[in-house]
PDB file of C-alpha atoms in Angstrom:
ATOM      1  CA  MET A   1      35.228  89.121 133.070  1.00  0.00           C
ATOM      2  CA  LYS A   2      37.691  89.027 135.962  1.00  0.00           C
ATOM      3  CA  SER A   3      41.282  90.183 135.457  1.00  0.00           C
ATOM      4  CA  VAL A   4      44.438  88.289 136.328  1.00  0.00           C
ATOM      5  CA  ARG A   5      48.107  89.241 136.208  1.00  0.00           C
ATOM      6  CA  VAL A   6      50.638  86.474 135.531  1.00  0.00           C
ATOM      7  CA  LEU A   7      54.432  86.706 135.634  1.00  0.00           C
ATOM      8  CA  PHE A   8      56.354  84.103 133.617  1.00  0.00           C
ATOM      9  CA  VAL A   9      59.977  83.623 134.714  1.00  0.00           C
ATOM     10  CA  GLY A  10      62.429  81.335 132.994  1.00  0.00           C
ATOM     11  CA  ASN A  11      64.643  80.945 129.962  1.00  0.00           C
ATOM     12  CA  SER A  12      64.428  80.237 126.225  1.00  0.00           C
ATOM     13  CA  HIS A  13      61.928  77.434 126.897  1.00  0.00           C
ATOM     14  CA  THR A  14      59.646  80.153 128.275  1.00  0.00           C
ATOM     15  CA  PHE A  15      60.075  82.729 125.513  1.00  0.00           C
ATOM     16  CA  PHE A  16      60.095  80.309 122.567  1.00  0.00           C
ATOM     17  CA  ASN A  17      56.976  80.883 120.453  1.00  0.00           C
ATOM     18  CA  ASP A  18      55.899  83.719 122.748  1.00  0.00           C
ATOM     19  CA  MET A  19      54.354  81.085 125.008  1.00  0.00           C
ATOM     20  CA  PRO A  20      52.871  83.561 127.540  1.00  0.00           C
ATOM     21  CA  SER A  21      50.879  85.149 124.713  1.00  0.00           C
ATOM     22  CA  ILE A  22      49.363  81.754 123.844  1.00  0.00           C
ATOM     23  CA  PHE A  23      48.283  81.480 127.490  1.00  0.00           C
ATOM     24  CA  GLN A  24      46.841  84.996 127.304  1.00  0.00           C
ATOM     25  CA  MET A  25      44.896  84.076 124.161  1.00  0.00           C
ATOM     26  CA  PHE A  26      43.404  81.045 125.936  1.00  0.00           C
ATOM     27  CA  CYS A  27      42.227  83.296 128.751  1.00  0.00           C
ATOM     28  CA  LYS A  28      40.568  85.783 126.421  1.00  0.00           C
ATOM     29  CA  GLU A  29      39.011  83.326 123.977  1.00  0.00           C
ATOM     30  CA  THR A  30      37.486  81.161 126.721  1.00  0.00           C
ATOM     31  CA  GLY A  31      36.313  84.051 128.875  1.00  0.00           C
ATOM     32  CA  ALA A  32      38.322  82.693 131.818  1.00  0.00           C
ATOM     33  CA  ALA A  33      39.882  86.086 132.508  1.00  0.00           C
ATOM     34  CA  GLU A  34      41.260  89.238 131.045  1.00  0.00           C
ATOM     35  CA  ALA A  35      44.896  88.270 131.487  1.00  0.00           C
ATOM     36  CA  GLU A  36      47.889  90.578 131.612  1.00  0.00           C
ATOM     37  CA  VAL A  37      51.116  88.662 131.117  1.00  0.00           C
ATOM     38  CA  VAL A  38      54.674  89.778 131.775  1.00  0.00           C
ATOM     39  CA  MET A  39      57.779  87.749 131.007  1.00  0.00           C
ATOM     40  CA  GLN A  40      61.276  87.688 132.462  1.00  0.00           C
ATOM     41  CA  ALA A  41      63.126  85.079 130.419  1.00  0.00           C
ATOM     42  CA  HIS A  42      66.750  85.032 129.286  1.00  0.00           C
ATOM     43  CA  PRO A  43      68.589  82.463 127.154  1.00  0.00           C
ATOM     44  CA  GLY A  44      70.165  79.571 129.026  1.00  0.00           C
ATOM     45  CA  VAL A  45      69.690  80.887 132.546  1.00  0.00           C
ATOM     46  CA  HIS A  46      68.860  78.890 135.681  1.00  0.00           C
ATOM     47  CA  LEU A  47      66.535  79.967 138.462  1.00  0.00           C
ATOM     48  CA  GLU A  48      69.728  80.754 140.315  1.00  0.00           C
ATOM     49  CA  TRP A  49      70.505  83.478 137.785  1.00  0.00           C
ATOM     50  CA  HIS A  50      67.155  85.176 138.350  1.00  0.00           C
ATOM     51  CA  LEU A  51      67.641  85.009 142.125  1.00  0.00           C
ATOM     52  CA  ASN A  52      71.207  86.323 141.989  1.00  0.00           C
ATOM     53  CA  GLN A  53      70.384  89.043 139.471  1.00  0.00           C
ATOM     54  CA  GLN A  54      67.594  89.876 141.899  1.00  0.00           C
ATOM     55  CA  TRP A  55      66.469  93.388 141.067  1.00  0.00           C
ATOM     56  CA  GLU A  56      64.312  92.628 138.020  1.00  0.00           C
ATOM     57  CA  LEU A  57      62.537  89.802 139.853  1.00  0.00           C
ATOM     58  CA  ARG A  58      62.224  91.771 143.070  1.00  0.00           C
ATOM     59  CA  TYR A  59      60.602  94.746 141.371  1.00  0.00           C
ATOM     60  CA  ALA A  60      58.104  92.572 139.533  1.00  0.00           C
ATOM     61  CA  LEU A  61      57.014  90.651 142.618  1.00  0.00           C
ATOM     62  CA  VAL A  62      57.054  93.562 145.091  1.00  0.00           C
ATOM     63  CA  GLN A  63      55.532  96.211 142.834  1.00  0.00           C
ATOM     64  CA  GLY A  64      53.775  94.263 140.100  1.00  0.00           C
ATOM     65  CA  LYS A  65      50.823  92.943 142.144  1.00  0.00           C
ATOM     66  CA  PHE A  66      50.889  89.681 140.210  1.00  0.00           C
ATOM     67  CA  ASP A  67      48.307  87.039 141.001  1.00  0.00           C
ATOM     68  CA  TYR A  68      50.479  84.160 139.745  1.00  0.00           C
ATOM     69  CA  LEU A  69      54.145  83.409 139.101  1.00  0.00           C
ATOM     70  CA  VAL A  70      54.799  80.611 136.603  1.00  0.00           C
ATOM     71  CA  PHE A  71      58.476  79.690 136.753  1.00  0.00           C
ATOM     72  CA  GLN A  72      60.605  77.296 134.738  1.00  0.00           C
ATOM     73  CA  GLN A  73      64.008  75.867 135.608  1.00  0.00           C
ATOM     74  CA  ALA A  74      66.698  75.433 132.973  1.00  0.00           C
ATOM     75  CA  ALA A  75      66.201  72.102 131.240  1.00  0.00           C
ATOM     76  CA  HIS A  76      68.981  71.302 128.784  1.00  0.00           C
ATOM     77  CA  PRO A  77      71.114  70.438 130.592  1.00  0.00           C
ATOM     78  CA  PHE A  78      69.030  70.062 133.740  1.00  0.00           C
ATOM     79  CA  PRO A  79      70.818  71.476 136.815  1.00  0.00           C
ATOM     80  CA  PRO A  80      71.790  69.293 139.787  1.00  0.00           C
ATOM     81  CA  ARG A  81      68.879  68.305 142.002  1.00  0.00           C
ATOM     82  CA  GLU A  82      70.200  70.181 145.033  1.00  0.00           C
ATOM     83  CA  GLU A  83      70.357  73.419 143.036  1.00  0.00           C
ATOM     84  CA  THR A  84      66.802  73.092 141.765  1.00  0.00           C
ATOM     85  CA  LEU A  85      65.418  72.201 145.215  1.00  0.00           C
ATOM     86  CA  ARG A  86      67.149  75.212 146.761  1.00  0.00           C
ATOM     87  CA  ASP A  87      66.236  77.751 144.110  1.00  0.00           C
ATOM     88  CA  ALA A  88      62.671  76.565 143.496  1.00  0.00           C
ATOM     89  CA  ALA A  89      62.046  76.793 147.241  1.00  0.00           C
ATOM     90  CA  LYS A  90      63.344  80.370 147.227  1.00  0.00           C
ATOM     91  CA  MET A  91      61.140  81.316 144.262  1.00  0.00           C
ATOM     92  CA  VAL A  92      58.106  79.892 146.060  1.00  0.00           C
ATOM     93  CA  GLU A  93      59.009  81.706 149.272  1.00  0.00           C
ATOM     94  CA  LEU A  94      59.431  85.078 147.528  1.00  0.00           C
ATOM     95  CA  ALA A  95      56.208  84.710 145.559  1.00  0.00           C
ATOM     96  CA  LYS A  96      54.131  83.828 148.610  1.00  0.00           C
ATOM     97  CA  ALA A  97      55.663  86.682 150.614  1.00  0.00           C
ATOM     98  CA  CYS A  98      54.385  89.060 147.933  1.00  0.00           C
ATOM     99  CA  GLY A  99      50.875  87.546 147.822  1.00  0.00           C
ATOM    100  CA  THR A 100      51.538  85.794 144.521  1.00  0.00           C
ATOM    101  CA  VAL A 101      50.594  82.164 143.875  1.00  0.00           C
ATOM    102  CA  PRO A 102      53.566  80.200 142.435  1.00  0.00           C
ATOM    103  CA  VAL A 103      53.315  77.508 139.760  1.00  0.00           C
ATOM    104  CA  ALA A 104      56.357  75.386 138.814  1.00  0.00           C
ATOM    105  CA  THR A 105      56.692  73.918 135.343  1.00  0.00           C
ATOM    106  CA  ILE A 106      58.049  70.365 135.151  1.00  0.00           C
ATOM    107  CA  PRO A 107      60.407  70.496 132.149  1.00  0.00           C
ATOM    108  CA  TRP A 108      60.872  67.942 129.386  1.00  0.00           C
ATOM    109  CA  ALA A 109      63.994  66.010 128.395  1.00  0.00           C
ATOM    110  CA  GLU A 110      66.010  66.540 125.232  1.00  0.00           C
ATOM    111  CA  ARG A 111      64.710  64.311 122.448  1.00  0.00           C
ATOM    112  CA  ARG A 112      68.103  62.539 122.249  1.00  0.00           C
ATOM    113  CA  PHE A 113      68.161  61.806 126.009  1.00  0.00           C
ATOM    114  CA  PRO A 114      64.677  60.509 126.888  1.00  0.00           C
ATOM    115  CA  GLU A 115      66.134  58.512 129.776  1.00  0.00           C
ATOM    116  CA  SER A 116      66.909  61.779 131.578  1.00  0.00           C
ATOM    117  CA  GLN A 117      63.205  62.617 132.024  1.00  0.00           C
ATOM    118  CA  GLN A 118      62.866  60.634 135.255  1.00  0.00           C
ATOM    119  CA  GLU A 119      65.356  62.887 137.047  1.00  0.00           C
ATOM    120  CA  ARG A 120      63.137  65.874 136.270  1.00  0.00           C
ATOM    121  CA  TYR A 121      60.097  64.039 137.645  1.00  0.00           C
ATOM    122  CA  ASP A 122      61.896  62.966 140.826  1.00  0.00           C
ATOM    123  CA  THR A 123      63.318  66.451 141.423  1.00  0.00           C
ATOM    124  CA  PHE A 124      59.988  68.240 141.040  1.00  0.00           C
ATOM    125  CA  ASP A 125      58.169  65.650 143.118  1.00  0.00           C
ATOM    126  CA  LEU A 126      60.513  66.737 145.924  1.00  0.00           C
ATOM    127  CA  VAL A 127      59.950  70.428 145.106  1.00  0.00           C
ATOM    128  CA  GLY A 128      56.217  69.842 145.465  1.00  0.00           C
ATOM    129  CA  GLU A 129      56.586  67.876 148.695  1.00  0.00           C
ATOM    130  CA  GLN A 130      58.891  70.426 150.286  1.00  0.00           C
ATOM    131  CA  THR A 131      57.119  73.626 149.209  1.00  0.00           C
ATOM    132  CA  GLY A 132      53.527  72.713 148.395  1.00  0.00           C
ATOM    133  CA  VAL A 133      53.824  74.558 145.076  1.00  0.00           C
ATOM    134  CA  THR A 134      51.401  73.735 142.276  1.00  0.00           C
ATOM    135  CA  LEU A 135      53.205  71.674 139.623  1.00  0.00           C
ATOM    136  CA  SER A 136      52.456  71.923 135.906  1.00  0.00           C
ATOM    137  CA  PRO A 137      53.198  68.444 134.462  1.00  0.00           C
ATOM    138  CA  VAL A 138      54.431  69.518 131.045  1.00  0.00           C
ATOM    139  CA  GLY A 139      57.200  66.905 130.911  1.00  0.00           C
ATOM    140  CA  TYR A 140      54.678  64.089 131.238  1.00  0.00           C
ATOM    141  CA  VAL A 141      52.770  65.322 128.207  1.00  0.00           C
ATOM    142  CA  PHE A 142      55.943  65.676 126.114  1.00  0.00           C
ATOM    143  CA  GLU A 143      57.048  62.169 127.065  1.00  0.00           C
ATOM    144  CA  ARG A 144      53.724  60.565 126.197  1.00  0.00           C
ATOM    145  CA  VAL A 145      53.300  62.399 122.895  1.00  0.00           C
ATOM    146  CA  GLU A 146      56.843  61.522 121.879  1.00  0.00           C
ATOM    147  CA  ARG A 147      56.137  57.873 122.648  1.00  0.00           C
ATOM    148  CA  GLU A 148      52.624  57.482 121.261  1.00  0.00           C
ATOM    149  CA  GLU A 149      51.812  60.293 118.780  1.00  0.00           C
ATOM    150  CA  LYS A 150      54.457  60.102 116.063  1.00  0.00           C
ATOM    151  CA  ASP A 151      52.670  62.620 113.839  1.00  0.00           C
ATOM    152  CA  ILE A 152      52.604  65.354 116.480  1.00  0.00           C
ATOM    153  CA  ASP A 153      56.010  66.978 116.964  1.00  0.00           C
ATOM    154  CA  LEU A 154      56.303  68.962 120.190  1.00  0.00           C
ATOM    155  CA  TYR A 155      59.988  69.719 119.531  1.00  0.00           C
ATOM    156  CA  PHE A 156      61.701  72.438 117.529  1.00  0.00           C
ATOM    157  CA  VAL A 157      64.250  71.228 114.971  1.00  0.00           C
ATOM    158  CA  ASP A 158      67.002  71.213 117.614  1.00  0.00           C
ATOM    159  CA  GLY A 159      65.236  68.507 119.622  1.00  0.00           C
ATOM    160  CA  GLU A 160      65.284  70.696 122.741  1.00  0.00           C
ATOM    161  CA  HIS A 161      63.027  73.714 122.422  1.00  0.00           C
ATOM    162  CA  ALA A 162      59.308  73.534 121.838  1.00  0.00           C
ATOM    163  CA  SER A 163      57.580  73.616 118.485  1.00  0.00           C
ATOM    164  CA  PRO A 164      54.357  75.651 118.212  1.00  0.00           C
ATOM    165  CA  TYR A 165      52.544  72.473 119.318  1.00  0.00           C
ATOM    166  CA  GLY A 166      54.944  72.145 122.260  1.00  0.00           C
ATOM    167  CA  SER A 167      54.419  75.743 123.355  1.00  0.00           C
ATOM    168  CA  TYR A 168      50.679  75.118 123.058  1.00  0.00           C
ATOM    169  CA  VAL A 169      51.071  72.283 125.586  1.00  0.00           C
ATOM    170  CA  ILE A 170      53.043  74.465 128.030  1.00  0.00           C
ATOM    171  CA  ALA A 171      50.468  77.261 127.854  1.00  0.00           C
ATOM    172  CA  ALA A 172      47.541  74.849 128.146  1.00  0.00           C
ATOM    173  CA  CYS A 173      48.995  73.193 131.243  1.00  0.00           C
ATOM    174  CA  ALA A 174      49.524  76.613 132.849  1.00  0.00           C
ATOM    175  CA  PHE A 175      45.920  77.524 131.977  1.00  0.00           C
ATOM    176  CA  ASN A 176      44.650  74.406 133.764  1.00  0.00           C
ATOM    177  CA  ARG A 177      46.843  74.958 136.811  1.00  0.00           C
ATOM    178  CA  ILE A 178      45.803  78.568 137.269  1.00  0.00           C
ATOM    179  CA  PHE A 179      42.067  78.307 136.541  1.00  0.00           C
ATOM    180  CA  GLY A 180      41.373  74.653 137.338  1.00  0.00           C
ATOM    181  CA  LYS A 181      39.570  74.386 133.998  1.00  0.00           C
ATOM    182  CA  SER A 182      39.702  71.639 131.410  1.00  0.00           C
ATOM    183  CA  VAL A 183      41.792  72.388 128.346  1.00  0.00           C
ATOM    184  CA  ILE A 184      39.295  70.544 126.140  1.00  0.00           C
ATOM    185  CA  GLY A 185      37.850  73.080 123.735  1.00  0.00           C
ATOM    186  CA  LEU A 186      40.716  75.567 123.852  1.00  0.00           C
ATOM    187  CA  PRO A 187      41.303  77.371 120.517  1.00  0.00           C
ATOM    188  CA  TYR A 188      43.408  75.490 117.992  1.00  0.00           C
ATOM    189  CA  LYS A 189      45.870  78.369 117.593  1.00  0.00           C
ATOM    190  CA  SER A 190      49.519  78.822 118.462  1.00  0.00           C
ATOM    191  CA  ILE A 191      52.508  81.012 117.662  1.00  0.00           C
ATOM    192  CA  CYS A 192      55.662  80.388 115.683  1.00  0.00           C
ATOM    193  CA  ASN A 193      58.177  83.152 116.470  1.00  0.00           C
ATOM    194  CA  VAL A 194      61.244  81.389 115.016  1.00  0.00           C
ATOM    195  CA  PRO A 195      61.226  79.670 111.590  1.00  0.00           C
ATOM    196  CA  ALA A 196      61.753  75.906 111.820  1.00  0.00           C
ATOM    197  CA  ASP A 197      64.078  75.212 108.895  1.00  0.00           C
ATOM    198  CA  ARG A 198      65.296  71.659 109.471  1.00  0.00           C
ATOM    199  CA  ALA A 199      67.601  71.613 106.432  1.00  0.00           C
ATOM    200  CA  LYS A 200      69.333  74.806 107.531  1.00  0.00           C
ATOM    201  CA  PHE A 201      69.622  73.507 111.091  1.00  0.00           C
ATOM    202  CA  GLU A 202      71.309  70.326 109.871  1.00  0.00           C
ATOM    203  CA  GLU A 203      73.647  72.336 107.640  1.00  0.00           C
ATOM    204  CA  ILE A 204      74.640  74.556 110.562  1.00  0.00           C
ATOM    205  CA  ALA A 205      75.091  71.559 112.870  1.00  0.00           C
ATOM    206  CA  SER A 206      77.351  69.929 110.263  1.00  0.00           C
ATOM    207  CA  LEU A 207      79.472  73.080 110.026  1.00  0.00           C
ATOM    208  CA  ARG A 208      79.850  73.234 113.810  1.00  0.00           C
ATOM    209  CA  LYS A 209      80.800  69.566 113.980  1.00  0.00           C
ATOM    210  CA  GLU A 210      83.428  70.024 111.276  1.00  0.00           C
ATOM    211  CA  ALA A 211      84.732  73.166 113.015  1.00  0.00           C
ATOM    212  CA  ALA A 212      85.171  71.165 116.224  1.00  0.00           C
ATOM    213  CA  ARG A 213      87.032  68.396 114.390  1.00  0.00           C
ATOM    214  CA  ILE A 214      89.351  70.771 112.562  1.00  0.00           C
ATOM    215  CA  GLY A 215      89.826  72.891 115.673  1.00  0.00           C
ATOM    216  CA  ALA A 216      91.034  69.894 117.645  1.00  0.00           C
ATOM    217  CA  LEU A 217      93.548  69.021 114.932  1.00  0.00           C
ATOM    218  CA  GLU A 218      94.745  72.613 114.653  1.00  0.00           C
ATOM    219  CA  ALA A 219      95.157  72.922 118.409  1.00  0.00           C
ATOM    220  CA  GLU A 220      97.215  69.744 118.477  1.00  0.00           C
ATOM    221  CA  LEU A 221      99.426  70.964 115.631  1.00  0.00           C
ATOM    222  CA  ALA A 222      99.820  74.402 117.196  1.00  0.00           C
ATOM    223  CA  ALA A 223     100.917  72.807 120.471  1.00  0.00           C
ATOM    224  CA  LEU A 224     103.542  70.725 118.649  1.00  0.00           C
ATOM    225  CA  GLU A 225     104.870  73.818 116.808  1.00  0.00           C
ATOM    226  CA  GLY A 226     104.626  76.139 119.824  1.00  0.00           C
ATOM    227  CA  ILE A 227     102.137  78.528 118.212  1.00  0.00           C
ATOM    228  CA  ALA A 228     100.310  80.431 120.942  1.00  0.00           C
ATOM    229  CA  ASP A 229      97.494  81.934 118.887  1.00  0.00           C
ATOM    230  CA  PRO A 230      97.065  80.200 115.526  1.00  0.00           C
ATOM    231  CA  LYS A 231      94.773  81.613 112.826  1.00  0.00           C
ATOM    232  CA  THR A 232      92.493  78.671 112.300  1.00  0.00           C
ATOM    233  CA  ALA A 233      90.205  77.390 109.598  1.00  0.00           C
ATOM    234  CA  ALA A 234      87.910  76.237 112.378  1.00  0.00           C
ATOM    235  CA  ALA A 235      87.221  79.834 113.365  1.00  0.00           C
ATOM    236  CA  GLY A 236      86.086  80.546 109.811  1.00  0.00           C
ATOM    237  CA  LEU A 237      83.645  77.629 109.915  1.00  0.00           C
ATOM    238  CA  VAL A 238      82.238  78.815 113.244  1.00  0.00           C
ATOM    239  CA  ALA A 239      81.750  82.314 111.821  1.00  0.00           C
ATOM    240  CA  GLU A 240      79.986  80.851 108.804  1.00  0.00           C
ATOM    241  CA  ALA A 241      77.714  78.740 111.029  1.00  0.00           C
ATOM    242  CA  ASN A 242      76.887  81.763 113.174  1.00  0.00           C
ATOM    243  CA  LYS A 243      76.016  83.821 110.108  1.00  0.00           C
ATOM    244  CA  LEU A 244      73.752  81.102 108.694  1.00  0.00           C
ATOM    245  CA  SER A 245      72.068  80.666 112.074  1.00  0.00           C
ATOM    246  CA  ALA A 246      71.357  84.378 112.417  1.00  0.00           C
ATOM    247  CA  GLU A 247      69.833  84.436 108.963  1.00  0.00           C
ATOM    248  CA  ALA A 248      67.832  81.196 109.144  1.00  0.00           C
ATOM    249  CA  PHE A 249      66.525  81.552 112.687  1.00  0.00           C
ATOM    250  CA  ALA A 250      65.918  85.266 113.001  1.00  0.00           C
ATOM    251  CA  PRO A 251      62.854  85.912 115.209  1.00  0.00           C
ATOM    252  CA  ILE A 252      59.681  87.082 113.515  1.00  0.00           C
ATOM    253  CA  TRP A 253      58.846  90.673 114.414  1.00  0.00           C
ATOM    254  CA  ASP A 254      55.600  91.097 112.465  1.00  0.00           C
ATOM    255  CA  ARG A 255      52.757  90.423 114.904  1.00  0.00           C
ATOM    256  CA  GLU A 256      50.383  89.479 112.080  1.00  0.00           C
ATOM    257  CA  LYS A 257      52.706  86.696 110.919  1.00  0.00           C
ATOM    258  CA  LEU A 258      53.142  85.048 114.330  1.00  0.00           C
ATOM    259  CA  TRP A 259      49.807  83.297 114.788  1.00  0.00           C
ATOM    260  CA  MET A 260      49.092  79.982 113.114  1.00  0.00           C
ATOM    261  CA  ASP A 261      46.172  77.573 113.006  1.00  0.00           C
ATOM    262  CA  LEU A 262      46.934  74.118 114.340  1.00  0.00           C
ATOM    263  CA  ASP A 263      45.618  70.978 112.738  1.00  0.00           C
ATOM    264  CA  PRO A 264      42.232  70.549 114.483  1.00  0.00           C
ATOM    265  CA  GLU A 265      42.492  66.775 114.826  1.00  0.00           C
ATOM    266  CA  LYS A 266      46.013  66.953 116.283  1.00  0.00           C
ATOM    267  CA  ALA A 267      45.111  69.773 118.637  1.00  0.00           C
ATOM    268  CA  ALA A 268      42.057  67.876 119.873  1.00  0.00           C
ATOM    269  CA  ARG A 269      44.195  64.815 120.540  1.00  0.00           C
ATOM    270  CA  LEU A 270      46.702  66.972 122.403  1.00  0.00           C
ATOM    271  CA  GLN A 271      43.971  68.452 124.580  1.00  0.00           C
ATOM    272  CA  ARG A 272      42.760  64.975 125.513  1.00  0.00           C
ATOM    273  CA  ILE A 273      46.282  63.805 126.347  1.00  0.00           C
ATOM    274  CA  ILE A 274      46.987  66.908 128.425  1.00  0.00           C
ATOM    275  CA  MET A 275      43.890  66.332 130.540  1.00  0.00           C
ATOM    276  CA  GLU A 276      44.602  62.617 130.936  1.00  0.00           C
ATOM    277  CA  GLU A 277      48.160  63.306 132.085  1.00  0.00           C
ATOM    278  CA  ILE A 278      47.035  66.069 134.451  1.00  0.00           C
ATOM    279  CA  GLU A 279      44.401  63.796 135.977  1.00  0.00           C
ATOM    280  CA  LYS A 280      46.901  60.959 136.423  1.00  0.00           C
ATOM    281  CA  PHE A 281      49.448  63.328 137.891  1.00  0.00           C
ATOM    282  CA  ASP A 282      46.947  64.786 140.349  1.00  0.00           C
ATOM    283  CA  ALA A 283      45.741  61.329 141.367  1.00  0.00           C
ATOM    284  CA  ARG A 284      49.323  60.208 142.133  1.00  0.00           C
ATOM    285  CA  HIS A 285      49.950  63.312 144.213  1.00  0.00           C
ATOM    286  CA  ALA A 286      46.584  63.513 145.945  1.00  0.00           C
ATOM    287  CA  ASN A 287      48.080  62.559 149.272  1.00  0.00           C
TER     288      ASN A 287
END
């Protein structure tokens, strides 16, 4: 079995559900390769952050002897087009200079803003045209599943990050782009590294909304009374929300508890959709 080294660079959408490990599992279980995966992903950061921070990325590319770089731009909110074009081009340039093949992930829109998906498509079409980078059409799969497959939820409870099914899609698209192989027949396994407690999420969201409402009233009152630094009830609600969030959404550290079996029928449907969307994407961009 051949070996391959893959560097994943991005943000929370990259590290959610230990996505690179799902990709690694696909490689091993299918016999495609003995894959070594490394991840550089930090919460909320843009490609610009990785490029400006520089040293971590530089060391990995110059010294790591990676075969592939799979990178992901921030998605929620999605940065201005000019920023993404500039920074994606730089990532591609640096990877190629180090003998590493770059792959760019097309991100998905927030569930509450489906109309924003087109901007991601248009931006990465330009990235592909200007750099020749291989594009992984994850956003297309998310959009179609959200529209047509109501019983398959690719989103975490926040409507932004990926569920275990969503991370499965990201990893499967990367597998296809790197090996050129069909994803039909991939194992029906994924990872859940953060509990998805919808009730707790809604409780925390309600606390934050109330904190914002009360905070605005308190700030207005403080301004009228000339209080520079009021002790606010809003701060207490924020602290309570933060405490609940830390408890409810603490990452799972036990390796044996991470892996989960997906519903075979749903996973099979996902595999078919992934391949159909990849084939349509490639046909549109053939020339």
